[in-house]
Amino acid sequence: MEGTPTALAGIRIIDLSMGWAGPLACRQLADMGADVIKVESCERFDWWRSWEATPEWIADDGAEKSTAFNTVNRNKRNITLDLEDPEGRDLLLQLIATANVVVENYSGSVLPKLKLGYEVFREINKEIILLSMPPFGSNGAWGEFRAYGSTVEQSSGLPHLTGIAEDAPTMMHVALGDSIGGLTGASALLVALRHQARTGKGQFVDLSQVEGLFPLASHGILEFAATGQEPPRAGNAHREYAPHGTYPCAGEDKWIVIEARNDAEWSALQGVIGEGLEGFGTLADRIARREDLDAELAAWTAARDPVEAEATLRAAGVPTAATLGPGDVLNSEHLGARGYWQWLERAVVGNQPNPSAPFREAGAGPYPIATPAPTLGQHNAEVLGGILGLSEADLERLTRSGVIGTKPRMPGTKPD
């Protein structure tokens, strides 16, 4: 592997976000060398550690066992500050004075309740960039609505285009609003940082997560705009191709995707399958008899290993791919050859795989992951002492008062 990336070295980001969208946006920049300081509190910690605390969960170090949290917060530093406490809020503002960017994905009412926001940040740092990532943007009728990735997915119209005609709208169940929002947020930050570097000016970046999802549903939106009709849900079928679907293979929950987009690919598929496909003719005939065609293909694939079937079809020029489960991805020979999974030792959970950044320089290996996800408050002394100059006595006092800490607390309780 090459050395730690330096593309964004010297850039400091204060990450106030929680869950997936905001932390993912920040992680993309951390992977490129930015100094990302994640801010939580002992009572209001990132909900991707857990939805709520219990005394048993706290005692068992549950806050450090979340795979979701650990995946999107690597390469970051972590501090705790109680932003509802005047001293905690003041320390945050001091930290923002040293930064280039602040990122938050609260609902619209949260920062105002804390007497924080872009104008407040700008008073102490004229060049600051604030990336705000509410579900529906910061204004409009839904500006203050709370939502999660699944809610945002529903609001994008995407479920109406997913599934089969006989069923209700179907969700992906991977919270696409969050993941797409995180990637869109990272792109927006890079543009804002470029503007900051050229002009010395900061800006408020208002990112609507639901608007980031509209491109995934664009075919339905555009078809309705052109014809006044919504396209029907078609499952794995395609209105212009046949065959086009996912077919069972030998083994438990093993599948392969096969499609034929033109006569050449259809002829190649016939050459492989043979007798079972001889009775099917033109594209119009294949579309009209799609169920029968799919049954013939399924009979052929069901007797074969998906990887072997993929190799046979691919060699003949048929578009195909064996579907991969989580275990297949983790143990993929291809990803192994590219060094995609990086194993890092982390407190509490031990040695864990971390996915590399999907981008790399030409001819180089993946960027190394410098540090695993931080534990709660792991860098309190390093950041508050090293950057803001607090003394050891200051840190001890803040710990006793509950402004900072390294363990979650039940709401309304005092530090031990």
mmCIF file of C-alpha atoms in Angstrom:
data_model
loop_
_atom_site.group_PDB
_atom_site.id
_atom_site.type_symbol
_atom_site.label_atom_id
_atom_site.label_comp_id
_atom_site.label_asym_id
_atom_site.label_seq_id
_atom_site.Cartn_x
_atom_site.Cartn_y
_atom_site.Cartn_z
ATOM 1 C CA MET A 1 0.000 0.000 0.000
ATOM 2 C CA GLU A 2 1.035 3.563 -0.571
ATOM 3 C CA GLY A 3 1.354 6.089 2.260
ATOM 4 C CA THR A 4 -1.481 7.886 3.973
ATOM 5 C CA PRO A 5 -3.275 10.117 1.430
ATOM 6 C CA THR A 6 -2.487 13.823 1.661
ATOM 7 C CA ALA A 7 -4.950 15.292 -0.856
ATOM 8 C CA LEU A 8 -6.873 16.993 1.957
ATOM 9 C CA ALA A 9 -4.073 17.277 4.507
ATOM 10 C CA GLY A 10 -4.496 20.456 6.548
ATOM 11 C CA ILE A 11 -8.304 20.466 6.180
ATOM 12 C CA ARG A 12 -10.174 20.186 9.479
ATOM 13 C CA ILE A 13 -13.798 19.051 9.629
ATOM 14 C CA ILE A 14 -16.000 19.156 12.725
ATOM 15 C CA ASP A 15 -18.424 16.270 12.371
ATOM 16 C CA LEU A 16 -21.610 16.831 14.388
ATOM 17 C CA SER A 17 -23.550 14.300 12.345
ATOM 18 C CA MET A 18 -25.018 10.964 13.365
ATOM 19 C CA GLY A 19 -26.160 7.762 11.693
ATOM 20 C CA TRP A 20 -25.064 7.062 8.141
ATOM 21 C CA ALA A 21 -25.429 10.066 5.814
ATOM 22 C CA GLY A 22 -23.328 12.727 7.559
ATOM 23 C CA PRO A 23 -20.691 10.360 8.973
ATOM 24 C CA LEU A 24 -20.286 8.740 5.536
ATOM 25 C CA ALA A 25 -19.762 12.140 3.886
ATOM 26 C CA CYS A 26 -17.092 12.961 6.463
ATOM 27 C CA ARG A 27 -15.467 9.550 6.151
ATOM 28 C CA GLN A 28 -14.921 10.072 2.430
ATOM 29 C CA LEU A 29 -12.866 13.168 3.208
ATOM 30 C CA ALA A 30 -11.107 11.529 6.158
ATOM 31 C CA ASP A 31 -10.000 8.797 3.754
ATOM 32 C CA MET A 32 -8.358 11.526 1.653
ATOM 33 C CA GLY A 33 -6.390 12.892 4.592
ATOM 34 C CA ALA A 34 -8.695 15.461 6.208
ATOM 35 C CA ASP A 35 -8.605 15.789 9.997
ATOM 36 C CA VAL A 36 -12.169 14.866 10.945
ATOM 37 C CA ILE A 37 -13.112 15.462 14.579
ATOM 38 C CA LYS A 38 -16.372 13.749 15.476
ATOM 39 C CA VAL A 39 -18.292 15.389 18.328
ATOM 40 C CA GLU A 40 -20.765 13.405 20.439
ATOM 41 C CA SER A 41 -21.964 13.683 24.010
ATOM 42 C CA CYS A 42 -22.210 11.065 26.697
ATOM 43 C CA GLU A 43 -26.010 11.332 26.822
ATOM 44 C CA ARG A 44 -26.667 12.185 23.163
ATOM 45 C CA PHE A 45 -24.215 9.888 21.423
ATOM 46 C CA ASP A 46 -24.425 8.874 17.786
ATOM 47 C CA TRP A 47 -27.545 6.735 17.457
ATOM 48 C CA TRP A 48 -25.635 4.315 15.227
ATOM 49 C CA ARG A 49 -23.931 3.149 18.390
ATOM 50 C CA SER A 50 -27.420 2.235 19.609
ATOM 51 C CA TRP A 51 -30.924 3.653 19.575
ATOM 52 C CA GLU A 52 -30.938 3.965 23.351
ATOM 53 C CA ALA A 53 -28.797 3.169 26.352
ATOM 54 C CA THR A 54 -29.495 0.786 29.200
ATOM 55 C CA PRO A 55 -27.300 0.290 32.265
ATOM 56 C CA GLU A 56 -26.512 -3.240 31.077
ATOM 57 C CA TRP A 57 -25.560 -2.033 27.587
ATOM 58 C CA ILE A 58 -23.275 0.646 29.040
ATOM 59 C CA ALA A 59 -21.574 -1.828 31.396
ATOM 60 C CA ASP A 60 -20.988 -4.229 28.490
ATOM 61 C CA ASP A 61 -19.290 -1.550 26.317
ATOM 62 C CA GLY A 62 -22.178 -1.753 23.877
ATOM 63 C CA ALA A 63 -21.294 1.705 22.498
ATOM 64 C CA GLU A 64 -18.156 0.255 20.936
ATOM 65 C CA LYS A 65 -19.649 -2.865 19.353
ATOM 66 C CA SER A 66 -21.738 -1.409 16.545
ATOM 67 C CA THR A 67 -20.471 -2.584 13.156
ATOM 68 C CA ALA A 68 -22.440 0.195 11.449
ATOM 69 C CA PHE A 69 -20.820 2.918 13.561
ATOM 70 C CA ASN A 70 -17.346 1.444 13.254
ATOM 71 C CA THR A 71 -17.587 1.192 9.462
ATOM 72 C CA VAL A 72 -18.386 4.854 8.776
ATOM 73 C CA ASN A 73 -16.204 6.512 11.405
ATOM 74 C CA ARG A 74 -12.727 5.190 10.704
ATOM 75 C CA ASN A 75 -9.860 7.683 10.186
ATOM 76 C CA LYS A 76 -11.558 10.156 12.565
ATOM 77 C CA ARG A 77 -10.834 11.556 16.005
ATOM 78 C CA ASN A 78 -13.596 11.629 18.621
ATOM 79 C CA ILE A 79 -14.424 13.988 21.446
ATOM 80 C CA THR A 80 -17.427 14.412 23.707
ATOM 81 C CA LEU A 81 -19.046 17.758 24.489
ATOM 82 C CA ASP A 82 -22.393 18.453 26.118
ATOM 83 C CA LEU A 83 -23.653 21.160 23.758
ATOM 84 C CA GLU A 84 -26.554 21.977 26.077
ATOM 85 C CA ASP A 85 -24.022 23.105 28.659
ATOM 86 C CA PRO A 86 -22.724 26.675 28.050
ATOM 87 C CA GLU A 87 -19.111 25.564 28.505
ATOM 88 C CA GLY A 88 -19.538 22.660 26.106
ATOM 89 C CA ARG A 89 -21.090 24.950 23.520
ATOM 90 C CA ASP A 90 -18.271 27.475 23.962
ATOM 91 C CA LEU A 91 -15.628 24.772 23.482
ATOM 92 C CA LEU A 92 -17.329 23.677 20.273
ATOM 93 C CA LEU A 93 -17.205 27.253 18.965
ATOM 94 C CA GLN A 94 -13.532 27.508 19.854
ATOM 95 C CA LEU A 95 -12.903 24.346 17.898
ATOM 96 C CA ILE A 96 -14.911 25.590 14.924
ATOM 97 C CA ALA A 97 -12.693 28.698 14.896
ATOM 98 C CA THR A 98 -9.798 26.387 13.901
ATOM 99 C CA ALA A 99 -11.750 24.437 11.262
ATOM 100 C CA ASN A 100 -12.640 24.597 7.571
ATOM 101 C CA VAL A 101 -15.947 22.739 7.699
ATOM 102 C CA VAL A 102 -18.813 21.796 10.012
ATOM 103 C CA VAL A 103 -21.166 18.955 9.041
ATOM 104 C CA GLU A 104 -24.550 18.243 10.634
ATOM 105 C CA ASN A 105 -27.579 16.159 9.700
ATOM 106 C CA TYR A 106 -30.005 17.048 12.491
ATOM 107 C CA SER A 107 -33.597 17.961 11.809
ATOM 108 C CA GLY A 108 -34.024 21.659 11.160
ATOM 109 C CA SER A 109 -34.932 22.677 14.715
ATOM 110 C CA VAL A 110 -31.914 21.244 16.563
ATOM 111 C CA LEU A 111 -29.166 23.809 15.906
ATOM 112 C CA PRO A 112 -31.441 26.786 16.647
ATOM 113 C CA LYS A 113 -32.379 25.219 20.010
ATOM 114 C CA LEU A 114 -28.664 25.063 20.823
ATOM 115 C CA LYS A 115 -28.224 28.681 19.650
ATOM 116 C CA LEU A 116 -25.953 27.419 16.908
ATOM 117 C CA GLY A 117 -26.037 27.666 13.140
ATOM 118 C CA TYR A 118 -24.247 29.118 10.145
ATOM 119 C CA GLU A 119 -24.487 32.759 11.216
ATOM 120 C CA VAL A 120 -23.153 31.883 14.681
ATOM 121 C CA PHE A 121 -20.275 29.880 13.199
ATOM 122 C CA ARG A 122 -19.531 32.641 10.699
ATOM 123 C CA GLU A 123 -19.140 35.208 13.468
ATOM 124 C CA ILE A 124 -16.136 33.304 14.802
ATOM 125 C CA ASN A 125 -14.789 31.980 11.490
ATOM 126 C CA LYS A 126 -15.504 33.987 8.345
ATOM 127 C CA GLU A 127 -14.301 31.180 6.086
ATOM 128 C CA ILE A 128 -16.313 28.366 7.642
ATOM 129 C CA ILE A 129 -18.355 25.984 5.483
ATOM 130 C CA LEU A 130 -21.471 24.472 7.029
ATOM 131 C CA LEU A 131 -22.859 21.404 5.293
ATOM 132 C CA SER A 132 -26.382 20.855 6.567
ATOM 133 C CA MET A 133 -28.002 17.557 5.577
ATOM 134 C CA PRO A 134 -31.633 17.501 6.737
ATOM 135 C CA PRO A 135 -33.890 14.936 5.069
ATOM 136 C CA PHE A 136 -35.820 17.460 2.974
ATOM 137 C CA GLY A 137 -33.598 20.557 2.919
ATOM 138 C CA SER A 138 -33.619 23.482 5.315
ATOM 139 C CA ASN A 139 -36.733 25.267 4.036
ATOM 140 C CA GLY A 140 -40.073 24.491 2.461
ATOM 141 C CA ALA A 141 -43.117 22.807 3.970
ATOM 142 C CA TRP A 142 -41.088 19.798 5.125
ATOM 143 C CA GLY A 143 -38.004 21.726 6.240
ATOM 144 C CA GLU A 144 -38.293 20.785 9.914
ATOM 145 C CA PHE A 145 -39.556 17.231 9.480
ATOM 146 C CA ARG A 146 -37.526 14.445 11.025
ATOM 147 C CA ALA A 147 -36.816 11.388 8.913
ATOM 148 C CA TYR A 148 -34.467 8.486 8.352
ATOM 149 C CA GLY A 149 -33.098 6.967 5.167
ATOM 150 C CA SER A 150 -36.101 4.694 4.758
ATOM 151 C CA THR A 151 -38.521 7.624 5.101
ATOM 152 C CA VAL A 152 -36.547 9.582 2.556
ATOM 153 C CA GLU A 153 -36.654 6.614 0.184
ATOM 154 C CA GLN A 154 -40.450 6.582 0.387
ATOM 155 C CA SER A 155 -40.604 10.312 -0.291
ATOM 156 C CA SER A 156 -38.455 9.971 -3.412
ATOM 157 C CA GLY A 157 -41.046 7.809 -5.170
ATOM 158 C CA LEU A 158 -38.526 5.004 -5.655
ATOM 159 C CA PRO A 159 -40.588 2.238 -3.966
ATOM 160 C CA HIS A 160 -43.353 2.800 -6.545
ATOM 161 C CA LEU A 161 -40.879 1.685 -9.208
ATOM 162 C CA THR A 162 -39.582 -1.353 -7.319
ATOM 163 C CA GLY A 163 -41.143 -4.783 -6.959
ATOM 164 C CA ILE A 164 -43.774 -6.539 -9.041
ATOM 165 C CA ALA A 165 -47.068 -5.176 -10.298
ATOM 166 C CA GLU A 166 -49.195 -7.369 -8.025
ATOM 167 C CA ASP A 167 -47.490 -6.134 -4.860
ATOM 168 C CA ALA A 168 -47.524 -2.850 -2.985
ATOM 169 C CA PRO A 169 -44.589 -0.433 -3.495
ATOM 170 C CA THR A 170 -41.415 -2.173 -2.386
ATOM 171 C CA MET A 171 -38.589 -0.679 -0.347
ATOM 172 C CA MET A 172 -34.944 -1.601 -0.796
ATOM 173 C CA HIS A 173 -34.473 -1.774 3.008
ATOM 174 C CA VAL A 174 -30.938 -0.429 2.802
ATOM 175 C CA ALA A 175 -31.802 3.193 3.680
ATOM 176 C CA LEU A 176 -30.691 4.539 0.310
ATOM 177 C CA GLY A 177 -31.513 8.064 1.431
ATOM 178 C CA ASP A 178 -28.596 7.875 3.859
ATOM 179 C CA SER A 179 -25.995 6.272 1.623
ATOM 180 C CA ILE A 180 -26.728 8.432 -1.423
ATOM 181 C CA GLY A 181 -26.951 11.484 0.843
ATOM 182 C CA GLY A 182 -23.510 10.715 2.251
ATOM 183 C CA LEU A 183 -21.908 10.405 -1.168
ATOM 184 C CA THR A 184 -23.662 13.545 -2.422
ATOM 185 C CA GLY A 185 -22.540 15.381 0.706
ATOM 186 C CA ALA A 186 -18.916 14.420 0.131
ATOM 187 C CA SER A 187 -19.090 15.759 -3.419
ATOM 188 C CA ALA A 188 -20.657 19.004 -2.227
ATOM 189 C CA LEU A 189 -17.927 19.414 0.393
ATOM 190 C CA LEU A 190 -15.167 19.045 -2.175
ATOM 191 C CA VAL A 191 -16.738 21.764 -4.319
ATOM 192 C CA ALA A 192 -17.174 24.054 -1.295
ATOM 193 C CA LEU A 193 -13.577 23.463 -0.209
ATOM 194 C CA ARG A 194 -12.359 24.304 -3.715
ATOM 195 C CA HIS A 195 -14.340 27.549 -3.564
ATOM 196 C CA GLN A 196 -12.952 28.285 -0.108
ATOM 197 C CA ALA A 197 -9.376 27.731 -1.283
ATOM 198 C CA ARG A 198 -9.831 30.019 -4.301
ATOM 199 C CA THR A 199 -11.771 32.850 -2.673
ATOM 200 C CA GLY A 200 -11.199 32.605 1.083
ATOM 201 C CA LYS A 201 -14.969 32.525 1.539
ATOM 202 C CA GLY A 202 -17.120 30.027 3.351
ATOM 203 C CA GLN A 203 -20.721 29.177 2.614
ATOM 204 C CA PHE A 204 -23.815 27.413 3.839
ATOM 205 C CA VAL A 205 -24.436 24.240 1.833
ATOM 206 C CA ASP A 206 -28.045 23.081 2.076
ATOM 207 C CA LEU A 207 -28.297 19.421 1.025
ATOM 208 C CA SER A 208 -31.692 17.750 0.713
ATOM 209 C CA GLN A 209 -31.271 13.987 1.061
ATOM 210 C CA VAL A 210 -34.506 13.237 -0.762
ATOM 211 C CA GLU A 211 -33.451 15.353 -3.749
ATOM 212 C CA GLY A 212 -30.252 13.322 -3.912
ATOM 213 C CA LEU A 213 -32.402 10.221 -4.436
ATOM 214 C CA PHE A 214 -34.455 11.556 -7.342
ATOM 215 C CA PRO A 215 -31.910 10.455 -9.999
ATOM 216 C CA LEU A 216 -32.557 6.828 -8.992
ATOM 217 C CA ALA A 217 -36.244 7.345 -9.751
ATOM 218 C CA SER A 218 -35.690 9.602 -12.776
ATOM 219 C CA HIS A 219 -36.975 7.071 -15.314
ATOM 220 C CA GLY A 220 -40.363 7.020 -13.597
ATOM 221 C CA ILE A 221 -40.510 10.775 -13.117
ATOM 222 C CA LEU A 222 -39.570 11.479 -16.737
ATOM 223 C CA GLU A 223 -41.969 8.903 -18.143
ATOM 224 C CA PHE A 224 -44.832 10.415 -16.181
ATOM 225 C CA ALA A 225 -43.828 13.911 -17.355
ATOM 226 C CA ALA A 226 -43.816 12.750 -20.985
ATOM 227 C CA THR A 227 -46.864 10.469 -21.054
ATOM 228 C CA GLY A 228 -48.918 11.187 -17.951
ATOM 229 C CA GLN A 229 -48.593 7.497 -17.041
ATOM 230 C CA GLU A 230 -46.499 5.955 -14.281
ATOM 231 C CA PRO A 231 -44.422 2.962 -15.450
ATOM 232 C CA PRO A 232 -45.624 -0.346 -14.000
ATOM 233 C CA ARG A 233 -43.588 -2.204 -11.434
ATOM 234 C CA ALA A 234 -41.899 -5.012 -13.329
ATOM 235 C CA GLY A 235 -39.735 -6.837 -10.785
ATOM 236 C CA ASN A 236 -36.619 -8.210 -12.458
ATOM 237 C CA ALA A 237 -38.169 -8.090 -15.922
ATOM 238 C CA HIS A 238 -37.374 -5.457 -18.541
ATOM 239 C CA ARG A 239 -39.935 -4.057 -20.939
ATOM 240 C CA GLU A 240 -37.518 -4.124 -23.883
ATOM 241 C CA TYR A 241 -35.400 -7.241 -23.218
ATOM 242 C CA ALA A 242 -36.151 -10.916 -22.758
ATOM 243 C CA PRO A 243 -34.790 -12.836 -21.039
ATOM 244 C CA HIS A 244 -33.885 -10.437 -18.250
ATOM 245 C CA GLY A 245 -33.979 -11.767 -14.720
ATOM 246 C CA THR A 246 -32.502 -13.576 -11.748
ATOM 247 C CA TYR A 247 -32.495 -17.369 -11.858
ATOM 248 C CA PRO A 248 -31.929 -20.021 -9.141
ATOM 249 C CA CYS A 249 -28.761 -22.097 -9.116
ATOM 250 C CA ALA A 250 -27.609 -25.242 -7.333
ATOM 251 C CA GLY A 251 -27.134 -24.709 -3.617
ATOM 252 C CA GLU A 252 -29.031 -22.773 -0.976
ATOM 253 C CA ASP A 253 -29.919 -19.193 -1.943
ATOM 254 C CA LYS A 254 -27.628 -19.208 -4.995
ATOM 255 C CA TRP A 255 -28.617 -17.104 -7.996
ATOM 256 C CA ILE A 256 -27.448 -15.771 -11.336
ATOM 257 C CA VAL A 257 -28.544 -12.783 -13.431
ATOM 258 C CA ILE A 258 -28.927 -13.294 -17.177
ATOM 259 C CA GLU A 259 -30.073 -10.925 -19.911
ATOM 260 C CA ALA A 260 -30.113 -10.776 -23.703
ATOM 261 C CA ARG A 261 -30.311 -7.238 -25.095
ATOM 262 C CA ASN A 262 -30.107 -8.007 -28.812
ATOM 263 C CA ASP A 263 -30.252 -10.832 -31.354
ATOM 264 C CA ALA A 264 -26.527 -11.580 -31.065
ATOM 265 C CA GLU A 265 -26.737 -12.118 -27.320
ATOM 266 C CA TRP A 266 -29.918 -14.162 -27.708
ATOM 267 C CA SER A 267 -28.226 -16.408 -30.286
ATOM 268 C CA ALA A 268 -25.239 -16.828 -27.956
ATOM 269 C CA LEU A 269 -27.574 -17.820 -25.122
ATOM 270 C CA GLN A 270 -29.371 -20.319 -27.364
ATOM 271 C CA GLY A 271 -25.999 -21.797 -28.263
ATOM 272 C CA VAL A 272 -25.238 -22.479 -24.603
ATOM 273 C CA ILE A 273 -28.661 -23.659 -23.399
ATOM 274 C CA GLY A 274 -29.572 -25.585 -26.547
ATOM 275 C CA GLU A 275 -32.844 -27.481 -26.899
ATOM 276 C CA GLY A 276 -34.812 -25.703 -24.184
ATOM 277 C CA LEU A 277 -34.713 -22.368 -26.022
ATOM 278 C CA GLU A 278 -35.375 -23.591 -29.576
ATOM 279 C CA GLY A 279 -39.102 -22.884 -29.396
ATOM 280 C CA PHE A 280 -38.677 -19.168 -28.760
ATOM 281 C CA GLY A 281 -38.391 -16.745 -31.661
ATOM 282 C CA THR A 282 -38.378 -12.990 -32.045
ATOM 283 C CA LEU A 283 -37.992 -10.493 -29.231
ATOM 284 C CA ALA A 284 -41.753 -9.823 -29.329
ATOM 285 C CA ASP A 285 -42.402 -13.554 -28.951
ATOM 286 C CA ARG A 286 -39.965 -13.842 -26.056
ATOM 287 C CA ILE A 287 -41.509 -10.887 -24.224
ATOM 288 C CA ALA A 288 -45.012 -12.273 -24.744
ATOM 289 C CA ARG A 289 -43.933 -15.669 -23.397
ATOM 290 C CA ARG A 290 -41.612 -14.355 -20.713
ATOM 291 C CA GLU A 291 -42.808 -16.722 -17.977
ATOM 292 C CA ASP A 292 -42.234 -19.816 -20.130
ATOM 293 C CA LEU A 293 -38.820 -18.519 -21.174
ATOM 294 C CA ASP A 294 -37.834 -17.850 -17.580
ATOM 295 C CA ALA A 295 -38.913 -21.361 -16.589
ATOM 296 C CA GLU A 296 -36.652 -22.905 -19.257
ATOM 297 C CA LEU A 297 -33.701 -20.821 -18.125
ATOM 298 C CA ALA A 298 -34.354 -21.643 -14.470
ATOM 299 C CA ALA A 299 -34.369 -25.370 -15.299
ATOM 300 C CA TRP A 300 -30.871 -24.989 -16.814
ATOM 301 C CA THR A 301 -29.409 -22.792 -14.052
ATOM 302 C CA ALA A 302 -30.884 -24.832 -11.188
ATOM 303 C CA ALA A 303 -28.549 -27.724 -11.990
ATOM 304 C CA ARG A 304 -25.402 -25.569 -12.030
ATOM 305 C CA ASP A 305 -23.105 -23.718 -9.687
ATOM 306 C CA PRO A 306 -23.613 -19.960 -10.243
ATOM 307 C CA VAL A 307 -19.916 -19.185 -10.695
ATOM 308 C CA GLU A 308 -19.460 -21.991 -13.217
ATOM 309 C CA ALA A 309 -22.636 -20.968 -15.063
ATOM 310 C CA GLU A 310 -21.402 -17.381 -15.153
ATOM 311 C CA ALA A 311 -18.067 -18.450 -16.666
ATOM 312 C CA THR A 312 -19.795 -20.543 -19.348
ATOM 313 C CA LEU A 313 -22.240 -17.813 -20.347
ATOM 314 C CA ARG A 314 -19.676 -15.031 -20.188
ATOM 315 C CA ALA A 315 -17.336 -16.967 -22.482
ATOM 316 C CA ALA A 316 -20.160 -17.188 -25.026
ATOM 317 C CA GLY A 317 -20.803 -13.446 -24.897
ATOM 318 C CA VAL A 318 -23.965 -13.479 -22.766
ATOM 319 C CA PRO A 319 -24.313 -10.649 -20.192
ATOM 320 C CA THR A 320 -24.442 -12.435 -16.840
ATOM 321 C CA ALA A 321 -23.289 -12.295 -13.239
ATOM 322 C CA ALA A 322 -23.526 -14.640 -10.291
ATOM 323 C CA THR A 323 -25.092 -12.800 -7.365
ATOM 324 C CA LEU A 324 -22.884 -12.488 -4.298
ATOM 325 C CA GLY A 325 -23.947 -12.747 -0.674
ATOM 326 C CA PRO A 326 -22.126 -10.967 2.157
ATOM 327 C CA GLY A 327 -19.829 -13.945 2.743
ATOM 328 C CA ASP A 328 -18.957 -14.097 -0.945
ATOM 329 C CA VAL A 329 -18.008 -10.420 -0.948
ATOM 330 C CA LEU A 330 -15.862 -10.732 2.169
ATOM 331 C CA ASN A 331 -14.017 -13.738 0.717
ATOM 332 C CA SER A 332 -13.929 -12.547 -2.893
ATOM 333 C CA GLU A 333 -10.744 -13.572 -4.713
ATOM 334 C CA HIS A 334 -11.019 -10.440 -6.862
ATOM 335 C CA LEU A 335 -11.321 -8.054 -3.912
ATOM 336 C CA GLY A 336 -8.551 -9.933 -2.140
ATOM 337 C CA ALA A 337 -6.223 -9.402 -5.072
ATOM 338 C CA ARG A 338 -6.970 -5.681 -4.983
ATOM 339 C CA GLY A 339 -6.358 -5.474 -1.239
ATOM 340 C CA TYR A 340 -9.852 -4.103 -0.708
ATOM 341 C CA TRP A 341 -10.436 -5.421 2.829
ATOM 342 C CA GLN A 342 -8.107 -3.973 5.437
ATOM 343 C CA TRP A 343 -8.065 -5.644 8.839
ATOM 344 C CA LEU A 344 -7.502 -3.372 11.829
ATOM 345 C CA GLU A 345 -7.377 -4.082 15.531
ATOM 346 C CA ARG A 346 -9.907 -2.015 17.461
ATOM 347 C CA ALA A 347 -10.674 -1.714 21.148
ATOM 348 C CA VAL A 348 -13.484 -3.977 22.430
ATOM 349 C CA VAL A 349 -14.257 -5.697 19.090
ATOM 350 C CA GLY A 350 -10.775 -6.909 18.123
ATOM 351 C CA ASN A 351 -9.515 -7.490 14.568
ATOM 352 C CA GLN A 352 -12.165 -6.374 12.062
ATOM 353 C CA PRO A 353 -12.367 -5.964 8.252
ATOM 354 C CA ASN A 354 -12.653 -2.422 6.921
ATOM 355 C CA PRO A 355 -13.628 -1.640 3.312
ATOM 356 C CA SER A 356 -11.074 0.462 1.450
ATOM 357 C CA ALA A 357 -12.011 3.717 -0.218
ATOM 358 C CA PRO A 358 -13.328 2.792 -3.682
ATOM 359 C CA PHE A 359 -10.994 5.268 -5.394
ATOM 360 C CA ARG A 360 -7.228 5.058 -5.758
ATOM 361 C CA GLU A 361 -4.450 6.571 -7.820
ATOM 362 C CA ALA A 362 -3.616 4.876 -11.113
ATOM 363 C CA GLY A 363 -1.385 1.865 -10.616
ATOM 364 C CA ALA A 364 -1.419 2.205 -6.830
ATOM 365 C CA GLY A 365 -2.977 0.088 -4.144
ATOM 366 C CA PRO A 366 -5.813 1.223 -1.895
ATOM 367 C CA TYR A 367 -5.232 4.093 0.478
ATOM 368 C CA PRO A 368 -4.304 2.616 3.842
ATOM 369 C CA ILE A 369 -6.774 3.111 6.665
ATOM 370 C CA ALA A 370 -4.785 4.937 9.318
ATOM 371 C CA THR A 371 -6.998 4.284 12.327
ATOM 372 C CA PRO A 372 -10.141 2.290 13.144
ATOM 373 C CA ALA A 373 -13.268 4.055 14.375
ATOM 374 C CA PRO A 374 -12.534 5.905 17.627
ATOM 375 C CA THR A 375 -14.086 5.024 20.936
ATOM 376 C CA LEU A 376 -16.343 7.550 22.644
ATOM 377 C CA GLY A 377 -14.276 10.522 23.807
ATOM 378 C CA GLN A 378 -11.023 8.787 22.879
ATOM 379 C CA HIS A 379 -9.336 12.029 21.818
ATOM 380 C CA ASN A 380 -10.668 14.429 24.449
ATOM 381 C CA ALA A 381 -7.203 15.219 25.806
ATOM 382 C CA GLU A 382 -5.558 15.228 22.378
ATOM 383 C CA VAL A 383 -8.056 17.659 20.849
ATOM 384 C CA LEU A 384 -9.217 19.787 23.770
ATOM 385 C CA GLY A 385 -5.752 19.910 25.270
ATOM 386 C CA GLY A 386 -3.632 19.837 22.130
ATOM 387 C CA ILE A 387 -5.730 22.178 19.973
ATOM 388 C CA LEU A 388 -7.580 24.361 22.494
ATOM 389 C CA GLY A 389 -4.891 24.330 25.184
ATOM 390 C CA LEU A 390 -6.952 22.999 28.085
ATOM 391 C CA SER A 391 -4.910 21.799 31.028
ATOM 392 C CA GLU A 392 -5.160 18.403 32.675
ATOM 393 C CA ALA A 393 -6.971 20.071 35.564
ATOM 394 C CA ASP A 394 -9.463 21.600 33.098
ATOM 395 C CA LEU A 395 -10.146 18.196 31.569
ATOM 396 C CA GLU A 396 -10.654 16.603 34.985
ATOM 397 C CA ARG A 397 -13.101 19.343 35.969
ATOM 398 C CA LEU A 398 -15.050 18.970 32.699
ATOM 399 C CA THR A 399 -15.209 15.218 33.240
ATOM 400 C CA ARG A 400 -16.557 15.616 36.774
ATOM 401 C CA SER A 401 -19.211 18.047 35.595
ATOM 402 C CA GLY A 402 -20.277 15.741 32.731
ATOM 403 C CA VAL A 403 -19.368 18.120 29.904
ATOM 404 C CA ILE A 404 -16.956 15.503 28.555
ATOM 405 C CA GLY A 405 -16.473 11.793 29.220
ATOM 406 C CA THR A 406 -15.634 8.438 27.689
ATOM 407 C CA LYS A 407 -18.720 6.385 28.583
ATOM 408 C CA PRO A 408 -22.396 6.794 27.673
ATOM 409 C CA ARG A 409 -24.714 7.905 30.477
ATOM 410 C CA MET A 410 -28.373 7.416 31.037
ATOM 411 C CA PRO A 411 -30.279 10.675 30.412
ATOM 412 C CA GLY A 412 -30.378 12.931 33.460
ATOM 413 C CA THR A 413 -27.679 11.058 35.361
ATOM 414 C CA LYS A 414 -24.372 12.403 36.637
ATOM 415 C CA PRO A 415 -20.913 10.965 35.946
ATOM 416 C CA ASP A 416 -19.771 8.204 38.288
#
